[in-house]
Amino acid sequence: MRKYTPKKDVQAKSYYTDRFWVAPQVAKSPVESDATFSEDLAAIKEKFEVLDAYIQVDQMVVYINAKDNFDVIKLAKEDLAYTQMSELSAIDWLADKGQFEIFYQMLSMTKRKRIRIKCFIDEQEPILSVEKLFRSADWSEREMYDMYGVIVNGHPFMKRILMPDDWSGHPLRKTYPLIGDEAAAWYEVDKIFGKEARDVIGPEIRDTARIDRYDTERFSRLGHEVPHGAAIPEGEPKTPLAYQEDGGVFLIKKFHEDDSVIITDRDR
Amino acid sequence: MAQHQVNYTQDGGLPVALTTIDKVVNWGRSNSIWALTYGLACCGIEMMASGASRYDFDRYGTIFRASPRQSELMIVAGTLTKKHAEFIKRLYDQMPEPRWVISMGSCANTGGMFNTYATVQGVDRVIPVDLYLPGCAPRPETLQYGVMLLQKKIRASKAGKAQKPKRLM
Amino acid sequence: MQDTNRLRPFFENIAFDRDDNEVILNFGPQHPSAHGQLRLMLHLQQEQIVKAHPDVGYLHRGMEKMAENMIYNEFLPTTDRMDYIASSSNNYGFALAVEKLLDLEVPRRAKVIRMMLLETNRLMSHLFWLATTALDIGAMTVFLYAFREREYLMDLIEDYCGARLTHAAIRIGGVPLDLQDTFIADLKKFLEKLPANIKDYEDLLDTNRIWLMRMENVGVISTDMALSWGCTGPMLRASGVEWDIRKEEPYELYDEVDFDIPVSDKGDNYARYKVYMEEMRQSARILDQLIPMYYETTPELMAHAPKYISGSKLDIMTQNYSLMQHFVLVTQGMRPPVGEVYVATESPKGELGFYINSQGGPYPYKLKLRAPSFWHTGILTDLLPGHYIPDVVSIIGTTNIVFGEVDR
């Protein structure tokens, strides 16, 4: 029987987990333990619904509704002095919840604080662009679309950024395998030589430990080169490595291996 | 006007060296390999280092050119991604013959540590390669040795003939 | 033509039937002065750029995807290949993020060695920046001089970890090795010479007429623009914001050493050049202070956390339980607690952040690399219009972008 592998998440999995193992948690502290953060949270809570908020590793995490994302970030930027958006991306929870988690990592230089604003959206649900507030979101949102297929509304130039325009699939989704799908495997061959060249060029060699004993021309067989296709069931003949060609170079004396001296006496 | 009479049989011999066309042409070719700057990633930095002060590539007559039309050696230094593959083929096609390719570093040889969806698993899927340099990143010394091996290969080839089509994979 | 292929020429340049004067210039993706694989589509009115469209992704190698399929220690050498000019700073960013997740305390000697590596890497990166930017602008001499000094630094690093470019010299929980016997002496020798070398570069460039023409009032980034585009590091400091993570959110022992943050309010290429030069001096100053600090520490290199970090070589070789634990940590990987962390460090290019979401497994559920160069490339969209073609090269030069980091 073939081993069952879940199709919704094809990433590497731990092959053994103890039955009684319980994952520990990174400590979360309440927002009230920090004066600056509790003020910020109060300001956000005044106008918007906050689903959850806590402090983890010195940074405040605020969960909001996805529809409020633009307004909350506007508030954070203009009233709460979070003047830089360091990072913005998505996390793929499609296998578990059918949702993406979007996080906005923000920095206030005057308060020296960082907060992370998070929200959940469904797979096909668009999210409003924050490019009007932070130009840095321009490229981040394009990357998010490229890598996850999250649709961003109100973005001036919604195109793929890292992958080519004619790429299929969104690489960072958990359903996308690390070494790519069929289209990815033949992408460059199809584009340059056409589909009919697939047979000539052959599939990609993804086995990192593979050594083709009969192909000494291409890789890592210095000193054992044989013509391509030659039969070597009895072992390859050794080709002595010479640093100079026969006949020699003008003014340069050829070094013969027979002239070499092996020094055995260490004190010589 | 003074007439100079030189007795070639006595005064140091004829000012003539006898050789074959192959040797002369290959001597010139192998000692002035102009390389296309094809730094793609980390190896490109080591390629620059081999051109810079300490390792000084000019000693070999290897000068980096920024145009494929002036160069005969392409040192593919770094990871070739699927998005870029098309361009390496374009630039390779623009190089005049005879031309050679050194694939520098594990990524260019086989995809290296980047066994992912976005990386071409070896530049030899796209262009024919003459020499593979192992390492991640190879040291400048490795590249220098590679160029010396290439010189050797050039000297061993026939100068007049058109290059045989090289095998792709 | 040796192989037939179906590539057709690009026709975007041949736009004769346009009614305006606009010419579209394709710059890259393999351009010698683009510092990597940057492709710029420039819309030109005569020599002036009216619209710039940077196209990145030519070095996208899928590092974030790799991270999701690798145990934490396995991913560490991959971070070397991000900003490959200063590899250790990436190692450090990742190691620090995982340490924050695990809540580990690193021994003091490891901290000192890490800081030495970080500052050496900063010097290497800035020297490389100076060399390439000067070369792009035509100052071949400075290129050769700066590379000469960089080679000394690479020798130092090589003495420490054995690699020139891709160091993997910092581990999660500390550093693998103590300094070589000769390291400090060599470092001292280098630091003695460095100020004179920096002065040499400045003598060559500071008042050089060509340099000034290419640098002054070219590529002016206003403070608002820098903040809005998420610029960090020297790009931000040259635009008048005094923000250095080493100073503001100190990690390691940066709060114990004495150094200044160079700031300029001009925001042009020349300001960035001066900031880089001054930062080199400050790095040398930090290194000077680290040497006595090194001798005051006890020779402990790795944090003690048997759940996550393997024991010392001696323990592994002599004690059964250390060996078993090492075996489990290598084959299965450590399992950090469930949670998420975003840690920013000041890499030579700017704020290098690692966002790690751990679900308690040996593989990160999500790892996001926040690389400064990504936004420093993005800003070209707004920065280049209005400039002339020759300015493009000097602007790309001073933004100091590295494509391993932009595309990841």
PDB file of C-alpha atoms in Angstrom, chain B residues 69-160:
ATOM      1  CA  ARG B  69      29.954  40.544 -28.136  1.00  0.00           C
ATOM      2  CA  GLN B  70      33.459  41.242 -26.876  1.00  0.00           C
ATOM      3  CA  SER B  71      33.882  38.186 -24.742  1.00  0.00           C
ATOM      4  CA  GLU B  72      34.616  34.553 -25.376  1.00  0.00           C
ATOM      5  CA  LEU B  73      34.315  33.097 -21.914  1.00  0.00           C
ATOM      6  CA  MET B  74      31.206  33.138 -19.819  1.00  0.00           C
ATOM      7  CA  ILE B  75      31.860  32.530 -16.135  1.00  0.00           C
ATOM      8  CA  VAL B  76      28.439  31.671 -14.746  1.00  0.00           C
ATOM      9  CA  ALA B  77      29.060  32.628 -11.153  1.00  0.00           C
ATOM     10  CA  GLY B  78      26.072  31.981  -8.979  1.00  0.00           C
ATOM     11  CA  THR B  79      22.582  30.571  -8.843  1.00  0.00           C
ATOM     12  CA  LEU B  80      20.679  30.509 -12.081  1.00  0.00           C
ATOM     13  CA  THR B  81      16.989  30.879 -11.421  1.00  0.00           C
ATOM     14  CA  LYS B  82      14.167  29.879 -13.709  1.00  0.00           C
ATOM     15  CA  LYS B  83      13.260  33.495 -14.206  1.00  0.00           C
ATOM     16  CA  HIS B  84      16.776  34.285 -15.358  1.00  0.00           C
ATOM     17  CA  ALA B  85      17.373  31.171 -17.501  1.00  0.00           C
ATOM     18  CA  GLU B  86      16.032  32.828 -20.615  1.00  0.00           C
ATOM     19  CA  PHE B  87      18.538  35.660 -20.378  1.00  0.00           C
ATOM     20  CA  ILE B  88      21.582  33.464 -19.988  1.00  0.00           C
ATOM     21  CA  LYS B  89      20.623  31.731 -23.217  1.00  0.00           C
ATOM     22  CA  ARG B  90      20.146  35.052 -24.959  1.00  0.00           C
ATOM     23  CA  LEU B  91      23.541  36.313 -23.849  1.00  0.00           C
ATOM     24  CA  TYR B  92      25.241  33.045 -24.696  1.00  0.00           C
ATOM     25  CA  ASP B  93      23.821  33.190 -28.202  1.00  0.00           C
ATOM     26  CA  GLN B  94      25.198  36.697 -28.606  1.00  0.00           C
ATOM     27  CA  MET B  95      28.767  35.667 -27.849  1.00  0.00           C
ATOM     28  CA  PRO B  96      30.997  35.188 -30.903  1.00  0.00           C
ATOM     29  CA  GLU B  97      32.527  31.801 -31.541  1.00  0.00           C
ATOM     30  CA  PRO B  98      34.705  30.232 -30.297  1.00  0.00           C
ATOM     31  CA  ARG B  99      33.194  30.533 -26.857  1.00  0.00           C
ATOM     32  CA  TRP B 100      33.562  28.706 -23.612  1.00  0.00           C
ATOM     33  CA  VAL B 101      31.574  28.481 -20.432  1.00  0.00           C
ATOM     34  CA  ILE B 102      32.824  27.953 -16.892  1.00  0.00           C
ATOM     35  CA  SER B 103      30.164  27.024 -14.421  1.00  0.00           C
ATOM     36  CA  MET B 104      31.393  28.367 -11.111  1.00  0.00           C
ATOM     37  CA  GLY B 105      30.072  27.039  -7.836  1.00  0.00           C
ATOM     38  CA  SER B 106      27.656  24.350  -6.775  1.00  0.00           C
ATOM     39  CA  CYS B 107      24.557  26.319  -7.680  1.00  0.00           C
ATOM     40  CA  ALA B 108      25.622  26.734 -11.268  1.00  0.00           C
ATOM     41  CA  ASN B 109      26.794  23.123 -11.486  1.00  0.00           C
ATOM     42  CA  THR B 110      23.795  21.332 -10.092  1.00  0.00           C
ATOM     43  CA  GLY B 111      21.524  23.749  -8.297  1.00  0.00           C
ATOM     44  CA  GLY B 112      23.588  23.149  -5.185  1.00  0.00           C
ATOM     45  CA  MET B 113      21.927  23.667  -1.862  1.00  0.00           C
ATOM     46  CA  PHE B 114      18.968  25.343  -3.513  1.00  0.00           C
ATOM     47  CA  ASN B 115      16.960  22.274  -4.344  1.00  0.00           C
ATOM     48  CA  THR B 116      13.837  24.370  -4.801  1.00  0.00           C
ATOM     49  CA  TYR B 117      11.147  25.266  -7.286  1.00  0.00           C
ATOM     50  CA  ALA B 118      12.858  28.458  -8.413  1.00  0.00           C
ATOM     51  CA  THR B 119      16.350  27.231  -9.219  1.00  0.00           C
ATOM     52  CA  VAL B 120      17.576  25.715 -12.465  1.00  0.00           C
ATOM     53  CA  GLN B 121      19.265  22.467 -11.510  1.00  0.00           C
ATOM     54  CA  GLY B 122      22.526  23.194 -13.275  1.00  0.00           C
ATOM     55  CA  VAL B 123      23.212  25.682 -16.053  1.00  0.00           C
ATOM     56  CA  ASP B 124      23.965  22.776 -18.387  1.00  0.00           C
ATOM     57  CA  ARG B 125      20.222  22.428 -18.825  1.00  0.00           C
ATOM     58  CA  VAL B 126      20.315  25.670 -20.751  1.00  0.00           C
ATOM     59  CA  ILE B 127      23.795  26.214 -22.182  1.00  0.00           C
ATOM     60  CA  PRO B 128      26.689  23.791 -22.776  1.00  0.00           C
ATOM     61  CA  VAL B 129      29.410  23.983 -20.146  1.00  0.00           C
ATOM     62  CA  ASP B 130      33.136  23.334 -20.552  1.00  0.00           C
ATOM     63  CA  LEU B 131      34.328  23.383 -16.995  1.00  0.00           C
ATOM     64  CA  TYR B 132      32.659  22.881 -13.649  1.00  0.00           C
ATOM     65  CA  LEU B 133      34.210  24.413 -10.547  1.00  0.00           C
ATOM     66  CA  PRO B 134      33.123  22.857  -7.265  1.00  0.00           C
ATOM     67  CA  GLY B 135      32.707  24.870  -4.093  1.00  0.00           C
ATOM     68  CA  CYS B 136      30.259  27.133  -2.363  1.00  0.00           C
ATOM     69  CA  ALA B 137      31.648  29.634  -3.080  1.00  0.00           C
ATOM     70  CA  PRO B 138      34.845  28.484  -4.850  1.00  0.00           C
ATOM     71  CA  ARG B 139      37.875  30.426  -3.806  1.00  0.00           C
ATOM     72  CA  PRO B 140      39.518  32.772  -6.302  1.00  0.00           C
ATOM     73  CA  GLU B 141      42.344  30.248  -6.528  1.00  0.00           C
ATOM     74  CA  THR B 142      39.860  27.681  -7.801  1.00  0.00           C
ATOM     75  CA  LEU B 143      38.703  30.036 -10.495  1.00  0.00           C
ATOM     76  CA  GLN B 144      42.274  30.752 -11.479  1.00  0.00           C
ATOM     77  CA  TYR B 145      42.997  27.059 -11.722  1.00  0.00           C
ATOM     78  CA  GLY B 146      39.830  26.691 -13.761  1.00  0.00           C
ATOM     79  CA  VAL B 147      40.972  29.335 -16.205  1.00  0.00           C
ATOM     80  CA  MET B 148      44.352  27.598 -16.477  1.00  0.00           C
ATOM     81  CA  LEU B 149      42.605  24.313 -17.273  1.00  0.00           C
ATOM     82  CA  LEU B 150      40.549  26.108 -19.873  1.00  0.00           C
ATOM     83  CA  GLN B 151      43.713  27.537 -21.409  1.00  0.00           C
ATOM     84  CA  LYS B 152      44.992  24.011 -21.636  1.00  0.00           C
ATOM     85  CA  LYS B 153      41.796  22.910 -23.316  1.00  0.00           C
ATOM     86  CA  ILE B 154      42.021  25.736 -25.822  1.00  0.00           C
ATOM     87  CA  ARG B 155      45.631  24.924 -26.663  1.00  0.00           C
ATOM     88  CA  ALA B 156      44.713  21.339 -27.310  1.00  0.00           C
ATOM     89  CA  SER B 157      41.970  22.220 -29.771  1.00  0.00           C
ATOM     90  CA  LYS B 158      42.146  22.813 -33.512  1.00  0.00           C
ATOM     91  CA  ALA B 159      42.105  26.488 -34.287  1.00  0.00           C
ATOM     92  CA  GLY B 160      40.777  26.533 -37.817  1.00  0.00           C
TER      93      GLY B 160
END
